[in-house]
Amino acid sequence: AEIEQALLEGQLALYYQPKINMRTGEFFGVEALIRWIHPEKGLIPPLEFLPTIEGTPLEIQVGEWVISSAIAQMKIWNSIDLDLEVSVNISSHHLQSPNFIKFISNKLAENSDINPEKLQLEILESSVLGDLAVISDTLRACQETLGVNIALDDFGTGYSSLTHMRNLPTNTIKIDQSFVRDVLDDPSDYVIVNGVIGLAESFERKVIAEGVESTEHGLILLMMGCELAQGYEIAKPLPANDIYKWSTNQVANEKWLKWGREKHTELQSKIALFELTCSWWKNH
């Protein structure tokens, strides 16, 4: 009841985490992340309140509010020449609701100056536990009929990642931050990240890494062939009004740009990777 009241009283807000191409420094998109600005408790992160409404009609209402708010923000940014891809997280329950496609279609029709390809729906891989055929059909309709993009979030944490990679019509695979965070420390996580990058390439999907928290994390991802990233080393989630200022003031990571500019043989890449992991081990 309190969350429903928060929705009605405008206590919910979207923060946006920038996504960049580390090789070129291009700022190309953001992920919309919901926050509850509680009048007494302050800022409440999503994991502290979204599970409460999971599987309920209120979850769909909140999901529709997120989509509407993100599209409205896209329109504002477009008016100041900030053309960004905006990702919104969609729950499995919302995705399988009867009016899902109609709602998005109506919102895009109301905002016809928005490029549908710039709207990306993120589906948590670990939440794809319903009827895979129905989910796949819905996502395909979103792609082919509405023109929006689909991302499979937290890839590698689900029960059947290869099945999802093969059967779900996604444009982008997001490597879960739990693997990225330890990629310099744990050989198993390195193998997983490297494998996901290879799979994404084989299935002709884009790949983006979450949880890039240092220059070294970005470098090892670039060495492995992953150019797109988001994480605290790039920027924390920001209020919508701060995104334009961030875009004009951001300074690209020179080490990432330097690696992107240079040509490397396979041997040179292996040596650089060896030096990077040894240096990380020594310092930590």
mmCIF file of C-alpha atoms in Angstrom:
data_model
loop_
_atom_site.group_PDB
_atom_site.id
_atom_site.type_symbol
_atom_site.label_atom_id
_atom_site.label_comp_id
_atom_site.label_asym_id
_atom_site.label_seq_id
_atom_site.Cartn_x
_atom_site.Cartn_y
_atom_site.Cartn_z
ATOM 1 C CA ALA A 1 0.000 0.000 0.000
ATOM 2 C CA GLU A 2 2.894 2.369 0.790
ATOM 3 C CA ILE A 3 4.550 1.658 -2.579
ATOM 4 C CA GLU A 4 1.247 2.263 -4.369
ATOM 5 C CA GLN A 5 0.926 5.569 -2.533
ATOM 6 C CA ALA A 6 4.505 6.438 -3.529
ATOM 7 C CA LEU A 7 3.585 5.854 -7.179
ATOM 8 C CA LEU A 8 0.504 8.065 -6.908
ATOM 9 C CA GLU A 9 2.317 10.856 -5.051
ATOM 10 C CA GLY A 10 5.320 11.006 -7.393
ATOM 11 C CA GLN A 11 7.881 9.674 -4.903
ATOM 12 C CA LEU A 12 9.417 7.321 -7.475
ATOM 13 C CA ALA A 13 12.238 8.596 -9.658
ATOM 14 C CA LEU A 14 14.513 7.304 -12.395
ATOM 15 C CA TYR A 15 18.280 7.615 -12.145
ATOM 16 C CA TYR A 16 20.383 6.974 -15.247
ATOM 17 C CA GLN A 17 23.742 5.188 -15.414
ATOM 18 C CA PRO A 18 25.870 6.150 -18.449
ATOM 19 C CA LYS A 19 27.122 3.528 -20.903
ATOM 20 C CA ILE A 20 30.165 4.211 -23.063
ATOM 21 C CA ASN A 21 32.352 2.710 -25.739
ATOM 22 C CA MET A 22 35.696 2.386 -23.927
ATOM 23 C CA ARG A 23 37.697 2.161 -27.156
ATOM 24 C CA THR A 24 36.396 5.447 -28.585
ATOM 25 C CA GLY A 25 35.144 7.234 -25.459
ATOM 26 C CA GLU A 26 31.690 7.655 -27.042
ATOM 27 C CA PHE A 27 28.801 8.183 -24.601
ATOM 28 C CA PHE A 28 26.003 6.314 -26.347
ATOM 29 C CA GLY A 29 23.388 5.399 -23.786
ATOM 30 C CA VAL A 30 22.056 5.074 -20.252
ATOM 31 C CA GLU A 31 20.294 2.479 -18.151
ATOM 32 C CA ALA A 32 17.208 3.746 -16.298
ATOM 33 C CA LEU A 33 17.224 2.613 -12.670
ATOM 34 C CA ILE A 34 14.284 3.188 -10.349
ATOM 35 C CA ARG A 35 14.652 4.828 -6.931
ATOM 36 C CA TRP A 36 12.115 5.563 -4.203
ATOM 37 C CA ILE A 37 12.602 9.029 -2.723
ATOM 38 C CA HIS A 38 10.877 8.330 0.593
ATOM 39 C CA PRO A 39 9.765 11.446 2.526
ATOM 40 C CA GLU A 40 11.129 10.012 5.795
ATOM 41 C CA LYS A 41 13.649 7.307 4.880
ATOM 42 C CA GLY A 42 15.327 9.112 2.002
ATOM 43 C CA LEU A 43 16.548 7.317 -1.122
ATOM 44 C CA ILE A 44 15.560 3.634 -1.181
ATOM 45 C CA PRO A 45 17.222 1.358 -3.794
ATOM 46 C CA PRO A 46 15.064 -0.988 -5.908
ATOM 47 C CA LEU A 47 16.103 -4.257 -4.249
ATOM 48 C CA GLU A 48 14.594 -3.003 -1.004
ATOM 49 C CA PHE A 49 11.088 -2.512 -2.392
ATOM 50 C CA LEU A 50 10.570 -4.128 -5.815
ATOM 51 C CA PRO A 51 10.567 -7.742 -4.474
ATOM 52 C CA THR A 52 7.568 -6.754 -2.312
ATOM 53 C CA ILE A 53 5.368 -6.229 -5.393
ATOM 54 C CA GLU A 54 6.756 -9.043 -7.541
ATOM 55 C CA GLY A 55 4.030 -10.845 -9.475
ATOM 56 C CA THR A 56 1.305 -8.357 -8.521
ATOM 57 C CA PRO A 57 -0.738 -5.884 -10.619
ATOM 58 C CA LEU A 58 1.219 -3.083 -8.910
ATOM 59 C CA GLU A 59 4.438 -4.431 -10.473
ATOM 60 C CA ILE A 60 2.884 -3.847 -13.895
ATOM 61 C CA GLN A 61 1.766 -0.328 -12.909
ATOM 62 C CA VAL A 62 5.291 0.524 -11.757
ATOM 63 C CA GLY A 63 6.731 -1.014 -14.935
ATOM 64 C CA GLU A 64 4.431 1.113 -17.089
ATOM 65 C CA TRP A 65 5.429 4.209 -15.127
ATOM 66 C CA VAL A 66 9.115 3.409 -15.772
ATOM 67 C CA ILE A 67 8.536 3.030 -19.528
ATOM 68 C CA SER A 68 6.472 6.235 -19.711
ATOM 69 C CA SER A 69 9.010 8.212 -17.687
ATOM 70 C CA ALA A 70 11.968 6.950 -19.731
ATOM 71 C CA ILE A 71 10.296 7.834 -23.052
ATOM 72 C CA ALA A 72 9.383 11.280 -21.724
ATOM 73 C CA GLN A 73 13.012 11.787 -20.688
ATOM 74 C CA MET A 74 14.224 10.691 -24.126
ATOM 75 C CA LYS A 75 12.052 13.423 -25.619
ATOM 76 C CA ILE A 76 13.588 16.043 -23.306
ATOM 77 C CA TRP A 77 17.133 14.936 -24.133
ATOM 78 C CA ASN A 78 16.393 14.923 -27.843
ATOM 79 C CA SER A 79 15.293 18.555 -27.587
ATOM 80 C CA ILE A 80 18.806 19.474 -26.391
ATOM 81 C CA ASP A 81 20.547 17.266 -28.996
ATOM 82 C CA LEU A 82 21.376 14.453 -26.574
ATOM 83 C CA ASP A 83 20.536 11.386 -28.642
ATOM 84 C CA LEU A 84 20.912 8.448 -26.261
ATOM 85 C CA GLU A 85 19.903 4.811 -26.160
ATOM 86 C CA VAL A 86 17.787 4.376 -23.000
ATOM 87 C CA SER A 87 17.439 0.944 -21.396
ATOM 88 C CA VAL A 88 14.549 0.041 -19.102
ATOM 89 C CA ASN A 89 14.289 -3.104 -17.012
ATOM 90 C CA ILE A 90 11.195 -5.231 -17.645
ATOM 91 C CA SER A 91 10.046 -7.947 -15.231
ATOM 92 C CA SER A 92 8.998 -11.338 -16.545
ATOM 93 C CA HIS A 93 5.520 -10.839 -15.048
ATOM 94 C CA HIS A 94 5.110 -7.510 -16.838
ATOM 95 C CA LEU A 95 6.456 -8.911 -20.090
ATOM 96 C CA GLN A 96 3.816 -11.644 -20.081
ATOM 97 C CA SER A 97 0.910 -9.338 -19.230
ATOM 98 C CA PRO A 98 -1.821 -9.148 -21.924
ATOM 99 C CA ASN A 99 -1.436 -5.432 -22.708
ATOM 100 C CA PHE A 100 2.361 -5.205 -22.718
ATOM 101 C CA ILE A 101 2.906 -4.716 -26.457
ATOM 102 C CA LYS A 102 -0.155 -2.482 -26.824
ATOM 103 C CA PHE A 103 1.065 -0.197 -24.017
ATOM 104 C CA ILE A 104 4.521 0.299 -25.548
ATOM 105 C CA SER A 105 3.013 0.721 -29.007
ATOM 106 C CA ASN A 106 0.695 3.460 -27.713
ATOM 107 C CA LYS A 107 3.540 5.249 -25.916
ATOM 108 C CA LEU A 108 5.698 5.231 -29.023
ATOM 109 C CA ALA A 109 2.757 6.459 -31.113
ATOM 110 C CA GLU A 110 2.197 9.329 -28.657
ATOM 111 C CA ASN A 111 5.880 10.205 -28.988
ATOM 112 C CA SER A 112 6.410 9.641 -32.698
ATOM 113 C CA ASP A 113 9.514 11.842 -32.754
ATOM 114 C CA ILE A 114 11.315 9.227 -30.614
ATOM 115 C CA ASN A 115 13.397 6.693 -32.536
ATOM 116 C CA PRO A 116 12.102 3.270 -31.314
ATOM 117 C CA GLU A 117 15.561 1.771 -31.874
ATOM 118 C CA LYS A 118 16.861 4.008 -29.079
ATOM 119 C CA LEU A 119 14.522 2.321 -26.577
ATOM 120 C CA GLN A 120 15.985 -0.880 -25.180
ATOM 121 C CA LEU A 121 14.054 -3.366 -23.055
ATOM 122 C CA GLU A 122 16.263 -5.253 -20.598
ATOM 123 C CA ILE A 123 15.100 -8.687 -19.512
ATOM 124 C CA LEU A 124 16.757 -10.348 -16.520
ATOM 125 C CA GLU A 125 17.998 -13.734 -17.654
ATOM 126 C CA SER A 126 17.340 -15.187 -14.194
ATOM 127 C CA SER A 127 13.677 -14.113 -14.463
ATOM 128 C CA VAL A 128 12.981 -15.947 -17.736
ATOM 129 C CA LEU A 129 11.360 -18.899 -16.029
ATOM 130 C CA GLY A 130 7.913 -18.713 -17.603
ATOM 131 C CA ASP A 131 6.783 -19.963 -20.983
ATOM 132 C CA LEU A 132 9.914 -19.414 -23.093
ATOM 133 C CA ALA A 133 7.943 -19.606 -26.340
ATOM 134 C CA VAL A 134 5.506 -16.879 -25.207
ATOM 135 C CA ILE A 135 8.329 -14.642 -23.956
ATOM 136 C CA SER A 136 10.231 -15.162 -27.199
ATOM 137 C CA ASP A 137 7.180 -14.280 -29.310
ATOM 138 C CA THR A 138 6.563 -11.125 -27.277
ATOM 139 C CA LEU A 139 10.172 -9.986 -27.612
ATOM 140 C CA ARG A 140 10.177 -10.714 -31.338
ATOM 141 C CA ALA A 141 7.014 -8.634 -31.761
ATOM 142 C CA CYS A 142 8.688 -5.776 -29.893
ATOM 143 C CA GLN A 143 11.663 -5.984 -32.248
ATOM 144 C CA GLU A 144 9.940 -6.537 -35.568
ATOM 145 C CA THR A 145 6.675 -4.628 -35.089
ATOM 146 C CA LEU A 146 7.707 -1.803 -32.768
ATOM 147 C CA GLY A 147 11.387 -1.558 -33.705
ATOM 148 C CA VAL A 148 12.734 -1.514 -30.138
ATOM 149 C CA ASN A 149 15.925 -3.278 -29.033
ATOM 150 C CA ILE A 150 16.164 -6.143 -26.550
ATOM 151 C CA ALA A 151 18.972 -6.837 -24.056
ATOM 152 C CA LEU A 152 19.440 -9.978 -21.981
ATOM 153 C CA ASP A 153 20.600 -8.725 -18.590
ATOM 154 C CA ASP A 154 22.813 -10.492 -16.007
ATOM 155 C CA PHE A 155 23.776 -13.102 -18.593
ATOM 156 C CA GLY A 156 25.321 -16.235 -17.100
ATOM 157 C CA THR A 157 23.338 -16.182 -13.855
ATOM 158 C CA GLY A 158 20.267 -18.026 -15.194
ATOM 159 C CA TYR A 159 19.507 -21.720 -15.249
ATOM 160 C CA SER A 160 19.876 -22.217 -18.981
ATOM 161 C CA SER A 161 21.979 -19.451 -20.480
ATOM 162 C CA LEU A 162 22.753 -21.229 -23.750
ATOM 163 C CA THR A 163 19.066 -21.972 -24.337
ATOM 164 C CA HIS A 164 18.233 -18.308 -23.759
ATOM 165 C CA MET A 165 21.054 -17.174 -26.042
ATOM 166 C CA ARG A 166 19.766 -19.443 -28.789
ATOM 167 C CA ASN A 167 15.999 -18.936 -28.432
ATOM 168 C CA LEU A 168 15.472 -15.367 -27.241
ATOM 169 C CA PRO A 169 15.583 -12.697 -29.968
ATOM 170 C CA THR A 170 17.990 -10.309 -28.263
ATOM 171 C CA ASN A 171 20.208 -7.587 -29.721
ATOM 172 C CA THR A 172 22.559 -7.238 -26.750
ATOM 173 C CA ILE A 173 24.023 -9.512 -24.080
ATOM 174 C CA LYS A 174 24.966 -7.913 -20.744
ATOM 175 C CA ILE A 175 27.721 -9.665 -18.814
ATOM 176 C CA ASP A 176 26.740 -9.840 -15.162
ATOM 177 C CA GLN A 177 28.780 -7.613 -12.846
ATOM 178 C CA SER A 178 29.540 -10.525 -10.494
ATOM 179 C CA PHE A 179 31.753 -12.022 -13.212
ATOM 180 C CA VAL A 180 33.259 -8.691 -14.290
ATOM 181 C CA ARG A 181 34.112 -7.649 -10.732
ATOM 182 C CA ASP A 182 36.384 -10.659 -10.170
ATOM 183 C CA VAL A 183 37.673 -11.125 -13.715
ATOM 184 C CA LEU A 184 41.180 -9.994 -12.666
ATOM 185 C CA ASP A 185 41.275 -12.204 -9.580
ATOM 186 C CA ASP A 186 39.489 -15.419 -10.461
ATOM 187 C CA PRO A 187 40.548 -17.492 -13.498
ATOM 188 C CA SER A 188 37.069 -19.058 -13.580
ATOM 189 C CA ASP A 189 35.408 -15.665 -13.969
ATOM 190 C CA TYR A 190 37.926 -14.775 -16.686
ATOM 191 C CA VAL A 191 36.953 -17.933 -18.589
ATOM 192 C CA ILE A 192 33.235 -17.167 -18.153
ATOM 193 C CA VAL A 193 33.574 -13.563 -19.368
ATOM 194 C CA ASN A 194 35.752 -14.636 -22.288
ATOM 195 C CA GLY A 195 33.224 -17.338 -23.155
ATOM 196 C CA VAL A 196 30.273 -14.940 -23.075
ATOM 197 C CA ILE A 197 32.115 -12.494 -25.351
ATOM 198 C CA GLY A 198 32.855 -15.340 -27.771
ATOM 199 C CA LEU A 199 29.246 -16.572 -27.683
ATOM 200 C CA ALA A 200 27.873 -13.091 -28.279
ATOM 201 C CA GLU A 201 30.153 -12.715 -31.293
ATOM 202 C CA SER A 202 29.134 -16.125 -32.643
ATOM 203 C CA PHE A 203 25.426 -15.307 -32.280
ATOM 204 C CA GLU A 204 25.985 -11.810 -33.750
ATOM 205 C CA ARG A 205 24.921 -10.018 -30.580
ATOM 206 C CA LYS A 206 26.419 -6.880 -29.103
ATOM 207 C CA VAL A 207 27.994 -7.386 -25.693
ATOM 208 C CA ILE A 208 28.274 -4.914 -22.821
ATOM 209 C CA ALA A 209 29.914 -5.410 -19.434
ATOM 210 C CA GLU A 210 28.352 -4.242 -16.177
ATOM 211 C CA GLY A 211 30.303 -3.431 -13.036
ATOM 212 C CA VAL A 212 33.453 -1.861 -14.513
ATOM 213 C CA GLU A 213 34.974 -0.416 -11.343
ATOM 214 C CA SER A 214 38.571 0.375 -12.333
ATOM 215 C CA THR A 215 40.801 1.246 -15.281
ATOM 216 C CA GLU A 216 42.192 -2.302 -15.110
ATOM 217 C CA HIS A 217 38.735 -3.857 -15.424
ATOM 218 C CA GLY A 218 38.161 -1.822 -18.572
ATOM 219 C CA LEU A 219 41.542 -2.730 -20.025
ATOM 220 C CA ILE A 220 41.126 -6.465 -19.559
ATOM 221 C CA LEU A 221 37.675 -6.294 -21.174
ATOM 222 C CA LEU A 222 39.118 -4.397 -24.145
ATOM 223 C CA MET A 223 41.873 -7.007 -24.449
ATOM 224 C CA MET A 224 39.166 -9.689 -24.512
ATOM 225 C CA GLY A 225 37.177 -7.883 -27.217
ATOM 226 C CA CYS A 226 34.451 -6.157 -25.189
ATOM 227 C CA GLU A 227 34.259 -2.416 -25.914
ATOM 228 C CA LEU A 228 30.934 -1.381 -24.339
ATOM 229 C CA ALA A 229 30.678 -0.917 -20.589
ATOM 230 C CA GLN A 230 28.994 0.681 -17.620
ATOM 231 C CA GLY A 231 30.054 0.876 -13.978
ATOM 232 C CA TYR A 232 31.309 3.116 -11.203
ATOM 233 C CA GLU A 233 34.647 3.765 -12.938
ATOM 234 C CA ILE A 234 32.601 5.431 -15.676
ATOM 235 C CA ALA A 235 29.778 6.947 -13.613
ATOM 236 C CA LYS A 236 27.332 6.126 -10.850
ATOM 237 C CA PRO A 237 23.599 6.357 -11.618
ATOM 238 C CA LEU A 238 22.699 10.056 -11.888
ATOM 239 C CA PRO A 239 19.468 12.066 -11.707
ATOM 240 C CA ALA A 240 18.134 12.893 -15.165
ATOM 241 C CA ASN A 241 19.010 16.583 -14.804
ATOM 242 C CA ASP A 242 22.695 15.733 -14.258
ATOM 243 C CA ILE A 243 23.156 13.632 -17.388
ATOM 244 C CA TYR A 244 23.682 16.529 -19.803
ATOM 245 C CA LYS A 245 26.248 18.131 -17.501
ATOM 246 C CA TRP A 246 28.036 14.774 -17.162
ATOM 247 C CA SER A 247 28.063 14.344 -20.948
ATOM 248 C CA THR A 248 29.767 17.713 -21.451
ATOM 249 C CA ASN A 249 32.267 17.320 -18.596
ATOM 250 C CA GLN A 250 33.232 13.660 -18.905
ATOM 251 C CA VAL A 251 36.878 12.919 -19.614
ATOM 252 C CA ALA A 252 37.561 9.716 -21.519
ATOM 253 C CA ASN A 253 39.943 7.221 -19.899
ATOM 254 C CA GLU A 254 43.249 7.771 -21.708
ATOM 255 C CA LYS A 255 44.505 4.211 -21.106
ATOM 256 C CA TRP A 256 41.373 2.786 -22.697
ATOM 257 C CA LEU A 257 41.645 5.167 -25.659
ATOM 258 C CA LYS A 258 45.345 4.344 -26.086
ATOM 259 C CA TRP A 259 44.621 0.616 -26.241
ATOM 260 C CA GLY A 260 41.804 1.278 -28.706
ATOM 261 C CA ARG A 261 44.032 3.332 -31.006
ATOM 262 C CA GLU A 262 46.858 0.813 -31.166
ATOM 263 C CA LYS A 263 47.088 -2.334 -33.265
ATOM 264 C CA HIS A 264 48.035 -5.477 -31.339
ATOM 265 C CA THR A 265 49.143 -8.881 -32.499
ATOM 266 C CA GLU A 266 47.811 -11.902 -30.631
ATOM 267 C CA LEU A 267 51.182 -12.274 -28.875
ATOM 268 C CA GLN A 268 51.238 -8.601 -27.847
ATOM 269 C CA SER A 269 47.719 -8.924 -26.438
ATOM 270 C CA LYS A 270 48.685 -11.987 -24.412
ATOM 271 C CA ILE A 271 51.766 -10.252 -23.017
ATOM 272 C CA ALA A 272 49.729 -7.154 -22.107
ATOM 273 C CA LEU A 273 47.134 -9.350 -20.413
ATOM 274 C CA PHE A 274 49.839 -11.172 -18.462
ATOM 275 C CA GLU A 275 51.405 -7.868 -17.328
ATOM 276 C CA LEU A 276 48.009 -6.467 -16.333
ATOM 277 C CA THR A 277 46.977 -9.459 -14.206
ATOM 278 C CA CYS A 278 50.405 -9.693 -12.539
ATOM 279 C CA SER A 279 50.341 -5.989 -11.695
ATOM 280 C CA TRP A 280 46.781 -6.315 -10.300
ATOM 281 C CA TRP A 281 47.837 -9.306 -8.179
ATOM 282 C CA LYS A 282 50.888 -7.451 -6.841
ATOM 283 C CA ASN A 283 48.892 -4.338 -5.904
ATOM 284 C CA HIS A 284 46.013 -6.212 -4.301
#
